[in-house]
Structure formats: structure tokens, C-alpha cells
mmCIF file of N, CA and C in Angstrom:
data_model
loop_
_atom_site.group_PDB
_atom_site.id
_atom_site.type_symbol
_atom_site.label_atom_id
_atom_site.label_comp_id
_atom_site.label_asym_id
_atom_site.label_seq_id
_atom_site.Cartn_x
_atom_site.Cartn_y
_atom_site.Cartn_z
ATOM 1 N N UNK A 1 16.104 5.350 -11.346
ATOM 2 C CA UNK A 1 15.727 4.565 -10.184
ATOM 3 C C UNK A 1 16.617 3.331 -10.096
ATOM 4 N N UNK A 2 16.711 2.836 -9.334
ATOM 5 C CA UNK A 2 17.595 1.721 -8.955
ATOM 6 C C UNK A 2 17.040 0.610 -8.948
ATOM 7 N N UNK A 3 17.792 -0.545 -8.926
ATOM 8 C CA UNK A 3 17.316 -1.826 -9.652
ATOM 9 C C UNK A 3 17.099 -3.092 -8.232
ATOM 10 N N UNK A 4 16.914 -2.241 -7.190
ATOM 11 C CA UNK A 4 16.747 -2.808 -6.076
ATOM 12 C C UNK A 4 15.571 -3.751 -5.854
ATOM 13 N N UNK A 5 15.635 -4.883 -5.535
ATOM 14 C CA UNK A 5 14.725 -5.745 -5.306
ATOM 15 C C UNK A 5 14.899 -6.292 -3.890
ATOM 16 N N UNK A 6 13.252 -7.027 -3.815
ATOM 17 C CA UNK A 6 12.875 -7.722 -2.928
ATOM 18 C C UNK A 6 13.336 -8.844 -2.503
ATOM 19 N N UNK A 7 14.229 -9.028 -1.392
ATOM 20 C CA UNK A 7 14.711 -10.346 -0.681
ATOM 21 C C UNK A 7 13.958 -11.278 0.190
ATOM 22 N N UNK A 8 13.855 -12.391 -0.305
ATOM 23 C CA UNK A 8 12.424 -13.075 0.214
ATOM 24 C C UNK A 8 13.757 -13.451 1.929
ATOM 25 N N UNK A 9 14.744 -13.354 1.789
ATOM 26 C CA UNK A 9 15.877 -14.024 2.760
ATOM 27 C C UNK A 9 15.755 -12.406 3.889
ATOM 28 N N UNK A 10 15.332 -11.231 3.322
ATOM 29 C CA UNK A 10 15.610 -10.468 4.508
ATOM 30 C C UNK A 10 14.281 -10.017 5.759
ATOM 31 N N UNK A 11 14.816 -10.097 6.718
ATOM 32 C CA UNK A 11 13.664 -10.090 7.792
ATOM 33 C C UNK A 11 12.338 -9.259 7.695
ATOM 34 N N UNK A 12 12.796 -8.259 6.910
ATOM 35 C CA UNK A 12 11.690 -7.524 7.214
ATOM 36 C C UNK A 12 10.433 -8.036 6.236
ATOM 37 N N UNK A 13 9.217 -7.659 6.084
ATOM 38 C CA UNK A 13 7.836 -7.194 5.384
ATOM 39 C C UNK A 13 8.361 -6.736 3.706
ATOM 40 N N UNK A 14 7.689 -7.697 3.076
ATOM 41 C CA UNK A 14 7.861 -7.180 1.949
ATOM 42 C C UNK A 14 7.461 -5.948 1.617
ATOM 43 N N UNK A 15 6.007 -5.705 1.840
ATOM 44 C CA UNK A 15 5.913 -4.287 2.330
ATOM 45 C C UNK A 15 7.066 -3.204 2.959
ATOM 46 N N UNK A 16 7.964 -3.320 4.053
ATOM 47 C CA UNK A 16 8.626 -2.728 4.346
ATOM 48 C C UNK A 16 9.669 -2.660 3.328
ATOM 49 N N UNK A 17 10.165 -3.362 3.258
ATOM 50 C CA UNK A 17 11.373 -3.595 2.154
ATOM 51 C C UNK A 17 10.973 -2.728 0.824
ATOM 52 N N UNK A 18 9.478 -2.722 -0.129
ATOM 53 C CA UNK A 18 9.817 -1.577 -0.624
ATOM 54 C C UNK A 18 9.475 -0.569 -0.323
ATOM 55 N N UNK A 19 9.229 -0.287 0.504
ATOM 56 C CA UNK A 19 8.661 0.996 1.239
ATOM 57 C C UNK A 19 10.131 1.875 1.516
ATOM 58 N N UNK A 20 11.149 0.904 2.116
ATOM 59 C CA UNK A 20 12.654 1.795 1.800
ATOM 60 C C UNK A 20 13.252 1.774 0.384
ATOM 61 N N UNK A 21 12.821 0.712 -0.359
ATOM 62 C CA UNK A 21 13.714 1.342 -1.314
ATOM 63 C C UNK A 21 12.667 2.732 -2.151
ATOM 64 N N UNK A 22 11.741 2.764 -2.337
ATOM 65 C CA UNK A 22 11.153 3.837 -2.285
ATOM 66 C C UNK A 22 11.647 4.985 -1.765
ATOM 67 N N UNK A 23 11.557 4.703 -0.306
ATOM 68 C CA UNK A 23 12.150 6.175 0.339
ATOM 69 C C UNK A 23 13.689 6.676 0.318
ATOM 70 N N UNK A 24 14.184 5.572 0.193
ATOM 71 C CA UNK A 24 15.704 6.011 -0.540
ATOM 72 C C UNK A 24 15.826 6.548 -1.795
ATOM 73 N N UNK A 25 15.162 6.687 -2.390
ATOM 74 C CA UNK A 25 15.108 7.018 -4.188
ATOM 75 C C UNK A 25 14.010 8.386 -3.968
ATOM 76 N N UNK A 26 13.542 8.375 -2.845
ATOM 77 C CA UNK A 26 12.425 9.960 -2.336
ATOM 78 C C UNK A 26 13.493 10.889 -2.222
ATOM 79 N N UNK A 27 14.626 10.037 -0.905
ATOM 80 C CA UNK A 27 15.281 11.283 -0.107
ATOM 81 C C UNK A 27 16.582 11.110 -1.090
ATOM 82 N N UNK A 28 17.219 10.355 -2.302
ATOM 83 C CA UNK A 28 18.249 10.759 -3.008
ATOM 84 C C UNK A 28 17.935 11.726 -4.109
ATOM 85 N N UNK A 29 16.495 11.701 -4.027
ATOM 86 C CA UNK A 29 15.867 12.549 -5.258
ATOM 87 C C UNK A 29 15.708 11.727 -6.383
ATOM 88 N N UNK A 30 16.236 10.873 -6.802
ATOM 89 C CA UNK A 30 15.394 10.115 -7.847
ATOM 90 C C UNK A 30 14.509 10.038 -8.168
ATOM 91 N N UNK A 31 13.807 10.027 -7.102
ATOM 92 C CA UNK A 31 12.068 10.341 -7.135
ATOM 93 C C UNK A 31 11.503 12.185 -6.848
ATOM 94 N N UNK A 32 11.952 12.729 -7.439
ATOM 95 C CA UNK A 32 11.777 14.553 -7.411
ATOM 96 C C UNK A 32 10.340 14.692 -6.722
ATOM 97 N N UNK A 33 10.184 15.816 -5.339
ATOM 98 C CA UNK A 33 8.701 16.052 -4.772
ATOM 99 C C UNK A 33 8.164 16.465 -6.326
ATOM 100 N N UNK A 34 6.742 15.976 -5.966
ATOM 101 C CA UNK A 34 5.846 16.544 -7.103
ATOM 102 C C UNK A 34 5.459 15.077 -7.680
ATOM 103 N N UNK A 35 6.682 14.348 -8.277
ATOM 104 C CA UNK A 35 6.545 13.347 -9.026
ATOM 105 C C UNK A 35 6.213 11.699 -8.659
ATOM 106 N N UNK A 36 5.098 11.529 -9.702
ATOM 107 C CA UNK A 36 4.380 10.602 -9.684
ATOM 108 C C UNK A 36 5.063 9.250 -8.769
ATOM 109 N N UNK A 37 4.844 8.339 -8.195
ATOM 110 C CA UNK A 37 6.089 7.573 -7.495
ATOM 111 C C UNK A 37 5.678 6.431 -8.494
ATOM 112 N N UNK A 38 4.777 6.090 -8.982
ATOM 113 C CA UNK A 38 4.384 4.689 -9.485
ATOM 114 C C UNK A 38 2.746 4.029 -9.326
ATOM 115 N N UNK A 39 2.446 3.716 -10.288
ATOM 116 C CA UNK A 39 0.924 2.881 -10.231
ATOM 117 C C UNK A 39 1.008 1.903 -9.346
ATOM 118 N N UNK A 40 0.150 1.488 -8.409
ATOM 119 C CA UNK A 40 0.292 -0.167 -8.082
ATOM 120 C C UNK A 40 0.591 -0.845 -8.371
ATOM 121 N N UNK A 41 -0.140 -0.898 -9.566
ATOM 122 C CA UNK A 41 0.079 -2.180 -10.807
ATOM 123 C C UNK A 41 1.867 -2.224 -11.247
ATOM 124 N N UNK A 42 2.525 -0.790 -11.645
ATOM 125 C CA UNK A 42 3.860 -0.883 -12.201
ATOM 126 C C UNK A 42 4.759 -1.037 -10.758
ATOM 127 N N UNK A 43 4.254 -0.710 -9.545
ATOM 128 C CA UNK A 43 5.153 -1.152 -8.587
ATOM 129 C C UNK A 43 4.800 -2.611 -8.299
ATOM 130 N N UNK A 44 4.119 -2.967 -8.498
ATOM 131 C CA UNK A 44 3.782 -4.277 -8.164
ATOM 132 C C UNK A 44 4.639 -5.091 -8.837
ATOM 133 N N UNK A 45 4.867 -4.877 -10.570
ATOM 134 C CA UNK A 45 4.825 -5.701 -11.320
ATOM 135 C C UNK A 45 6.871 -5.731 -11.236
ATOM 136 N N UNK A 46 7.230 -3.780 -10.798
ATOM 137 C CA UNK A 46 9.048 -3.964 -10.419
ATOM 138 C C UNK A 46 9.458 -4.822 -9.030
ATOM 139 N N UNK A 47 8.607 -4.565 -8.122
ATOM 140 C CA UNK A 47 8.868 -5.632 -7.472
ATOM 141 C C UNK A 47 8.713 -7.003 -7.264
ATOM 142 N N UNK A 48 7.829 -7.277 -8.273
ATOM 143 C CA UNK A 48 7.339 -8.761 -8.251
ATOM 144 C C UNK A 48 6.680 -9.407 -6.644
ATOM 145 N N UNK A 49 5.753 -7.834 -6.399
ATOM 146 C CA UNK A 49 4.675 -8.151 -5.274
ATOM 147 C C UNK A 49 3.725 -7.950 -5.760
ATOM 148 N N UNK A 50 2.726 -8.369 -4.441
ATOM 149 C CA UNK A 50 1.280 -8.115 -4.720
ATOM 150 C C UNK A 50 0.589 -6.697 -4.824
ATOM 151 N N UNK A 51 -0.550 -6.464 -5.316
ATOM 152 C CA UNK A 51 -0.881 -4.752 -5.412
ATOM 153 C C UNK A 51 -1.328 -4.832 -3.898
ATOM 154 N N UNK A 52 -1.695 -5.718 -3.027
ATOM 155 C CA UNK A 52 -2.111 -5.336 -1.411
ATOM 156 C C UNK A 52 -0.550 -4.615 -0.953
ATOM 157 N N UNK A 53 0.763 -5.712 -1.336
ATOM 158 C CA UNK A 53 1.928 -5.585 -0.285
ATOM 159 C C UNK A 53 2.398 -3.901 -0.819
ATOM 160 N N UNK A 54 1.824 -3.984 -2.127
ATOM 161 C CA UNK A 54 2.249 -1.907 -2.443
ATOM 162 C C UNK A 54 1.492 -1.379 -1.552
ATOM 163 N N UNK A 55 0.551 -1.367 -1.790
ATOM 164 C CA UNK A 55 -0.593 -0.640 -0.912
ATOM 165 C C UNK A 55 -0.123 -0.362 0.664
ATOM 166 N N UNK A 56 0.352 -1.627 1.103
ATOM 167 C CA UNK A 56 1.119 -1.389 2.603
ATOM 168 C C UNK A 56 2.558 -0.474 2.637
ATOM 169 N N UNK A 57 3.325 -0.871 1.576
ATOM 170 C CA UNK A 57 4.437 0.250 1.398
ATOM 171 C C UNK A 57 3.774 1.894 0.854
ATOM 172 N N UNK A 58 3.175 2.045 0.483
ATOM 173 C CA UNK A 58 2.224 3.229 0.684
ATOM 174 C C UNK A 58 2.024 3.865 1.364
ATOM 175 N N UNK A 59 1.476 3.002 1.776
ATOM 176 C CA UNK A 59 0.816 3.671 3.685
ATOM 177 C C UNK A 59 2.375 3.749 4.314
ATOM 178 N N UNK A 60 2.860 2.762 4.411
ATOM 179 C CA UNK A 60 4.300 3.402 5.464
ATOM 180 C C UNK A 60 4.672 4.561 5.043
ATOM 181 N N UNK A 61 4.798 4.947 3.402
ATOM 182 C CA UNK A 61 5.248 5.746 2.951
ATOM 183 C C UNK A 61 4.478 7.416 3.199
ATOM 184 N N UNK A 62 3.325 7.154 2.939
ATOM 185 C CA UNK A 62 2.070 8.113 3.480
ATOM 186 C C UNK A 62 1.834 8.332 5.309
ATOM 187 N N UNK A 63 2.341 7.187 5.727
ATOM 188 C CA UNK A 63 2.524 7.301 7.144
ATOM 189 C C UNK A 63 4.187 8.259 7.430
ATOM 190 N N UNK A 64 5.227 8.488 6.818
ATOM 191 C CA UNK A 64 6.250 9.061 7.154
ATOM 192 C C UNK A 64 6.253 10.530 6.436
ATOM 193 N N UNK A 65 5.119 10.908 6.182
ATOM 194 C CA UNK A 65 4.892 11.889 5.100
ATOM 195 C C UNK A 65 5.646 12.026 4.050
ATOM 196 N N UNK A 66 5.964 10.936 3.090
ATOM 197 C CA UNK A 66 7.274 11.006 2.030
ATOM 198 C C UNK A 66 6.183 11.040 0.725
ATOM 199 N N UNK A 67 4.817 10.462 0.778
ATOM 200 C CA UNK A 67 4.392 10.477 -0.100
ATOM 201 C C UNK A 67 3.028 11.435 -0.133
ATOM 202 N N UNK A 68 2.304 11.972 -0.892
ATOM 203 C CA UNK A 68 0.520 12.047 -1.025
ATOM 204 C C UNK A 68 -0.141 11.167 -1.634
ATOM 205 N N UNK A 69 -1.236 11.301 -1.225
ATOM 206 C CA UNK A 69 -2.385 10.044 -2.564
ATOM 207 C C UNK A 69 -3.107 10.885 -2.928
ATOM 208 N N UNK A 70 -3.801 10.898 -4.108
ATOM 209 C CA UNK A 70 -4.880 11.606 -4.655
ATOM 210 C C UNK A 70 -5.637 10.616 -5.298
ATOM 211 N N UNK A 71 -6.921 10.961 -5.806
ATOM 212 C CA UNK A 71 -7.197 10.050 -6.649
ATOM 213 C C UNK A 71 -6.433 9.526 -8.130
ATOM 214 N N UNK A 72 -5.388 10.056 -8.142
ATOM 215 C CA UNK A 72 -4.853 9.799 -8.940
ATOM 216 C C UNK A 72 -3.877 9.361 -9.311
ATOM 217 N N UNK A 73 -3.306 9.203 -7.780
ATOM 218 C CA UNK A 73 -1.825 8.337 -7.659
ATOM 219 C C UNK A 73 -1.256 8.929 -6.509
ATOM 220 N N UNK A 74 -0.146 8.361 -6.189
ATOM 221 C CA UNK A 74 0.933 8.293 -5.375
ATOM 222 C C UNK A 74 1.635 9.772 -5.738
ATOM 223 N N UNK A 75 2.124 10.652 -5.098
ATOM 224 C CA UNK A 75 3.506 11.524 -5.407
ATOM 225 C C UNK A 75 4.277 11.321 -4.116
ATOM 226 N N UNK A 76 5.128 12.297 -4.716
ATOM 227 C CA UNK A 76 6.517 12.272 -3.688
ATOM 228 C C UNK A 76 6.242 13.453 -3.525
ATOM 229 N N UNK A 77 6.679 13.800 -1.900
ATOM 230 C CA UNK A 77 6.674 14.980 -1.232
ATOM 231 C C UNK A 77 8.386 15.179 -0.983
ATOM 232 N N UNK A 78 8.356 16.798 -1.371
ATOM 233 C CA UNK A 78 9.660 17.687 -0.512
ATOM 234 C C UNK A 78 10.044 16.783 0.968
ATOM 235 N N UNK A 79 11.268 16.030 1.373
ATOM 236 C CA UNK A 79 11.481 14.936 2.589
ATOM 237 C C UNK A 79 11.610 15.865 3.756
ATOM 238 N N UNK A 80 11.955 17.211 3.247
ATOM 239 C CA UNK A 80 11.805 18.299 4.543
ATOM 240 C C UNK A 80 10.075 18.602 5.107
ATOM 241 N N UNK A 81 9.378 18.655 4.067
ATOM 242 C CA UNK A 81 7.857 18.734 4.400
ATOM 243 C C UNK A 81 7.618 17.428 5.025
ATOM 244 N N UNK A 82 8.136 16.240 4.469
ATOM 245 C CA UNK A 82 7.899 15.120 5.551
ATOM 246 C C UNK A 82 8.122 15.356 7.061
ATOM 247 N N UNK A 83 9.260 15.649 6.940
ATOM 248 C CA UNK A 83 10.182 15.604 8.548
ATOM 249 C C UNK A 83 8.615 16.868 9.466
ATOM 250 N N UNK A 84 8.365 17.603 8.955
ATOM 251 C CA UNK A 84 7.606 18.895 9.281
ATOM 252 C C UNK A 84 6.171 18.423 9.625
ATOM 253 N N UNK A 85 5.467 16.927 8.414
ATOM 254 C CA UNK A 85 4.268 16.782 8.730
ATOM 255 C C UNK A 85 4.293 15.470 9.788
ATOM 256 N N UNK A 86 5.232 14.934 9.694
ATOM 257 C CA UNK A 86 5.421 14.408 10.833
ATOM 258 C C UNK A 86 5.557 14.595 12.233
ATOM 259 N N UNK A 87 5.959 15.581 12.459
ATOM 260 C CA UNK A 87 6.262 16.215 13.836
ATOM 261 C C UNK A 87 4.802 17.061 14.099
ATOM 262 N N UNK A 88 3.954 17.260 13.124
ATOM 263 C CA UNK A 88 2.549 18.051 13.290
ATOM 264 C C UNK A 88 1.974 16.646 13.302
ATOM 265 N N UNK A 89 1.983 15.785 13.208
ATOM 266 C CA UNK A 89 0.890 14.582 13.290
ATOM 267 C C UNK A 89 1.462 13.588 14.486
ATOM 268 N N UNK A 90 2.370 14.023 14.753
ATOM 269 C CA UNK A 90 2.877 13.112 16.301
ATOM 270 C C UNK A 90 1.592 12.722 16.812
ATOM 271 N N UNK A 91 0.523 13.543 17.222
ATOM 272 C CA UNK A 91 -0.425 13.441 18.421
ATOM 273 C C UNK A 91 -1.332 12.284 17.715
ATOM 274 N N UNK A 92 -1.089 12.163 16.414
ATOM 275 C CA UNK A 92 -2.102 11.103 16.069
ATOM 276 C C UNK A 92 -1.508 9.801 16.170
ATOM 277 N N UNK A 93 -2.541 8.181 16.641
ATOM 278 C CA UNK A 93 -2.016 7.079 16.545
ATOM 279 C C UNK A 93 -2.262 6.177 15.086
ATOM 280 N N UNK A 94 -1.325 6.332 14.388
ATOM 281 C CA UNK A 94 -1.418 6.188 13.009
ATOM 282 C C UNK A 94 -1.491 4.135 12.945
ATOM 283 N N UNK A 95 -0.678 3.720 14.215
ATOM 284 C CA UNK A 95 -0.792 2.215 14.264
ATOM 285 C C UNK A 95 -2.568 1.492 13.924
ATOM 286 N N UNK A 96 -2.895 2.751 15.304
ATOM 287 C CA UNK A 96 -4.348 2.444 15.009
ATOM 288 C C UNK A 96 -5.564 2.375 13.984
ATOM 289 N N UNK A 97 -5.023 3.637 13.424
ATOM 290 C CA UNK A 97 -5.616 3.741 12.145
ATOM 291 C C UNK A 97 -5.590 2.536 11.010
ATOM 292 N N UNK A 98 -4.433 2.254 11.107
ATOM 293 C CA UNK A 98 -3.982 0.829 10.055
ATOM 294 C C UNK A 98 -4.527 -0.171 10.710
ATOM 295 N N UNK A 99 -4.447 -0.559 12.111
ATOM 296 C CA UNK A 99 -5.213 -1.793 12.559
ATOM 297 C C UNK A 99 -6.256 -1.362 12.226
ATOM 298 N N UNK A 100 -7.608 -0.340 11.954
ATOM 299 C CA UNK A 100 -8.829 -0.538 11.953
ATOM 300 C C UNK A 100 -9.064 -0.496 10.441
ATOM 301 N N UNK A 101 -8.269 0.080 9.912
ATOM 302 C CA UNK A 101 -7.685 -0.163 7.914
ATOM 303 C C UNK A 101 -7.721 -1.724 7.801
ATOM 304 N N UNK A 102 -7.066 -2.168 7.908
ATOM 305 C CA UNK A 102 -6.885 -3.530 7.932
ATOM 306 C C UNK A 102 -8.181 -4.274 8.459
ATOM 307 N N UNK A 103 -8.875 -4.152 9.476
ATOM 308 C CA UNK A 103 -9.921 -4.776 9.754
ATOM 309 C C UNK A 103 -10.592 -4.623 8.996
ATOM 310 N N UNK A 104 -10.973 -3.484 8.298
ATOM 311 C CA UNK A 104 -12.197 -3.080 6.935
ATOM 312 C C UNK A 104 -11.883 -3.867 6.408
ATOM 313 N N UNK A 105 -10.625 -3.807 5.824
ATOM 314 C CA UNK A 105 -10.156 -4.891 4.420
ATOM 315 C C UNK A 105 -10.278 -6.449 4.659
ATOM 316 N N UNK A 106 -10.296 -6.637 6.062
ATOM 317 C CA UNK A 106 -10.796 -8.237 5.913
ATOM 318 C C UNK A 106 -12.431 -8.329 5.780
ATOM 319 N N UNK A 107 -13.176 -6.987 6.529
ATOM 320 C CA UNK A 107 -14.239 -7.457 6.805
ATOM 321 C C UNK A 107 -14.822 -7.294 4.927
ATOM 322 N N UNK A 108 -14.259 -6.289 4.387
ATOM 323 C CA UNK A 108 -14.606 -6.400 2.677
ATOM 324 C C UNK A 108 -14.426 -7.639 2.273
ATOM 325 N N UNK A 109 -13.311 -8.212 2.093
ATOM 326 C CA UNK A 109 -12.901 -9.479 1.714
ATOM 327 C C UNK A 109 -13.829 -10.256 2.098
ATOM 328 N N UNK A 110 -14.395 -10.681 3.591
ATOM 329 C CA UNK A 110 -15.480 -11.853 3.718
ATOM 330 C C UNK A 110 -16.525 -11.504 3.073
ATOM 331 N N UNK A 111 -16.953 -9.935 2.751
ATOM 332 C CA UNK A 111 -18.240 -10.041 2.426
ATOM 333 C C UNK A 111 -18.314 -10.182 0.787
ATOM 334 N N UNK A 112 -17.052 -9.966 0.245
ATOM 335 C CA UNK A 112 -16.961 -10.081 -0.982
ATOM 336 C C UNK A 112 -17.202 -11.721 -1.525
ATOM 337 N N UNK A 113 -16.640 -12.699 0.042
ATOM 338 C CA UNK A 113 -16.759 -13.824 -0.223
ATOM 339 C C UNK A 113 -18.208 -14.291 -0.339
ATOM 340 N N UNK A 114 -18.786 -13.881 0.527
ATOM 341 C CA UNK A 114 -20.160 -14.137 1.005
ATOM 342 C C UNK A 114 -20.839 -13.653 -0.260
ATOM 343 N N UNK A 115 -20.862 -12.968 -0.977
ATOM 344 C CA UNK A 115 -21.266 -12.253 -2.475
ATOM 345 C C UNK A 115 -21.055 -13.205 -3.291
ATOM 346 N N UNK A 116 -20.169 -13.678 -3.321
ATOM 347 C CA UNK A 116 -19.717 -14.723 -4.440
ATOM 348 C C UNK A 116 -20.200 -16.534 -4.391
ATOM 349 N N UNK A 117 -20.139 -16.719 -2.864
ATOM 350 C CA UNK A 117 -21.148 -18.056 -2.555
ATOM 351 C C UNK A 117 -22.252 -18.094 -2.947
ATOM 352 N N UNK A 118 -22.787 -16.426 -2.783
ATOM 353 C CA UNK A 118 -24.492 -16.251 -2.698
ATOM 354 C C UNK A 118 -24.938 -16.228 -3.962
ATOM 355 N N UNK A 119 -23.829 -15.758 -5.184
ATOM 356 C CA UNK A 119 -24.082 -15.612 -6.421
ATOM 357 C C UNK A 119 -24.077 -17.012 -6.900
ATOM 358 N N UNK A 120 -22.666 -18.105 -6.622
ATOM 359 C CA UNK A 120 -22.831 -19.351 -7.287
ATOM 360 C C UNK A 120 -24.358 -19.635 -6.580
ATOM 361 N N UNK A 121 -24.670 -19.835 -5.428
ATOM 362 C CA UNK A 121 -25.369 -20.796 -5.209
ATOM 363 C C UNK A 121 -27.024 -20.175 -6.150
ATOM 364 N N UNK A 122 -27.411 -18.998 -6.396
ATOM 365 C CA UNK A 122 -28.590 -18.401 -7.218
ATOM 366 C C UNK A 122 -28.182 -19.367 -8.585
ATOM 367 N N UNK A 123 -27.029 -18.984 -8.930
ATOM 368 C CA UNK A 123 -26.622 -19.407 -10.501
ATOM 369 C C UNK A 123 -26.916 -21.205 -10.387
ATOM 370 N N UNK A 124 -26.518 -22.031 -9.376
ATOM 371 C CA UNK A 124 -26.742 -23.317 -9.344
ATOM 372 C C UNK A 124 -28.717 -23.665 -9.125
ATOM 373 N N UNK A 125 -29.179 -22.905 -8.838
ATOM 374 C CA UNK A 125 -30.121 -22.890 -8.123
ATOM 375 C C UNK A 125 -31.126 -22.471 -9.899
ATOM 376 N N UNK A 126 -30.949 -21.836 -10.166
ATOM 377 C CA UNK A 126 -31.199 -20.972 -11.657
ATOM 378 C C UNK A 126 -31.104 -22.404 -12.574
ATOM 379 N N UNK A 127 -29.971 -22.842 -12.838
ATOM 380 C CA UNK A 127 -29.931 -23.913 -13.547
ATOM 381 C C UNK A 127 -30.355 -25.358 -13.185
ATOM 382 N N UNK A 128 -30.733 -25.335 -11.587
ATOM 383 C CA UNK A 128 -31.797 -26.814 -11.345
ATOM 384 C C UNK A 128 -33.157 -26.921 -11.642
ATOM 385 N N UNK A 129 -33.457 -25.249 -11.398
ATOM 386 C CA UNK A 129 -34.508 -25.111 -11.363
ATOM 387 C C UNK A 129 -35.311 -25.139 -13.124
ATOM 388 N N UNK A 130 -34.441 -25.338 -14.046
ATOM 389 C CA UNK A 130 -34.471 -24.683 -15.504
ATOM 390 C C UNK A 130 -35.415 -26.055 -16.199
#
């Protein structure tokens, strides 16, 4: 694999940015269909991003059919089966899907917040009351 990193100087989405070097290392074969592409955590940690900004190079990647998810990880797909599941999923609006992806994930996030206020304030409440 190649030693390509993230340019905080180039325009695009960090997300995007590894989402190609990914797919360049799919379609040179570096990354062989079948094979594992990387944990979150170990892409996270080669690019020196966050496990959300993988997660978004993912999805681009899962959005161009280059990759699968299972519960068990990321693979790389044959880039000809890409080109193939792509042209069978045209009819779907995949933008949309990610805008309403993305809305979950904030609306998790507040409620995760709201979980965590509700917990200090029991725990403060626990210890006035003591």
C-alpha cells in the first residue's frame, strides 16, 4: 500500500481524500477483491483521521461499489463488479440516503448527550441527597 497521506492544504473532504487513496490501491490492486481494506481504528490511526471521517470514506467507497461491509469489516470488491453495481443502482438516490444517515447520527449524538446530562445530574443529585 502506499504511503499516501492526508493534505490538510487540499480542497477536498478529508473523507474524500481517503476515500481515493483507497480506491486507487482498490483499482491498482493493492488492495486484491476479497481483501479486508482496513479496521476503522487502523485506517484512522494511517491516516491520522477520525473513525467518523473513515466511516465517510466508506460510504463513498460503498457508495461507488468498490467496497462491501459485513459485520465484520470493510472488503474490496472486483472494480468491474463495481462499475456493474453501479449502473444497477443508478435508480437509487444514494445523496439522500446519506443526508438521512447523517441526520440519525446527529439525532444519536444529542440523545447520547441528553443521556449523559441526565446521568451527571442523578449522580449530583445522589450525592446531595447522601
Amino acid at each position: 500500500m502506499t504511503s499516501a497521506e492526508i493534505s490538510k492544504d487540499d480542497p477536498r473532504t478529508e473523507s474524500e481524500q481517503a476515500a481515493d487513496i483507497l480506491r486507487q490501491e482498490i483499482l491498482r490492486g493493492d488492495i486484491k477483491p476479497g481483501a479486508h481494506v482496513g479496521s476503522v481504528r487502523d485506517l484512522a490511526a494511517r491516516f491520522k483521521i477520525s473513525g467518523m471521517t473513515v466511516q465517510r470514506a466508506l460510504t463513498i467507497l460503498r457508495e461507488d461499489g468498490l467496497i462491501t461491509t459485513t459485520a465484520r469489516g470493510s472488503y474490496a470488491r472486483d472494480p468491474q463488479q463495481a462499475t456493474e453495481s453501479r449502473e444497477a443502482n443508478a435508480g437509487v438516490d444514494l445523496s439522500e440516503v446519506l443526508r438521512q444517515l447523517e441526520h440519525l447520527t446527529s439525532q444519536v449524538s444529542d440523545l447520547r448527550d441528553r443521556v449523559e446530562r441526565l446521568e451527571a445530574h442523578e449522580k449530583r443529585s445522589a450525592l446531595g441527597g447522601a
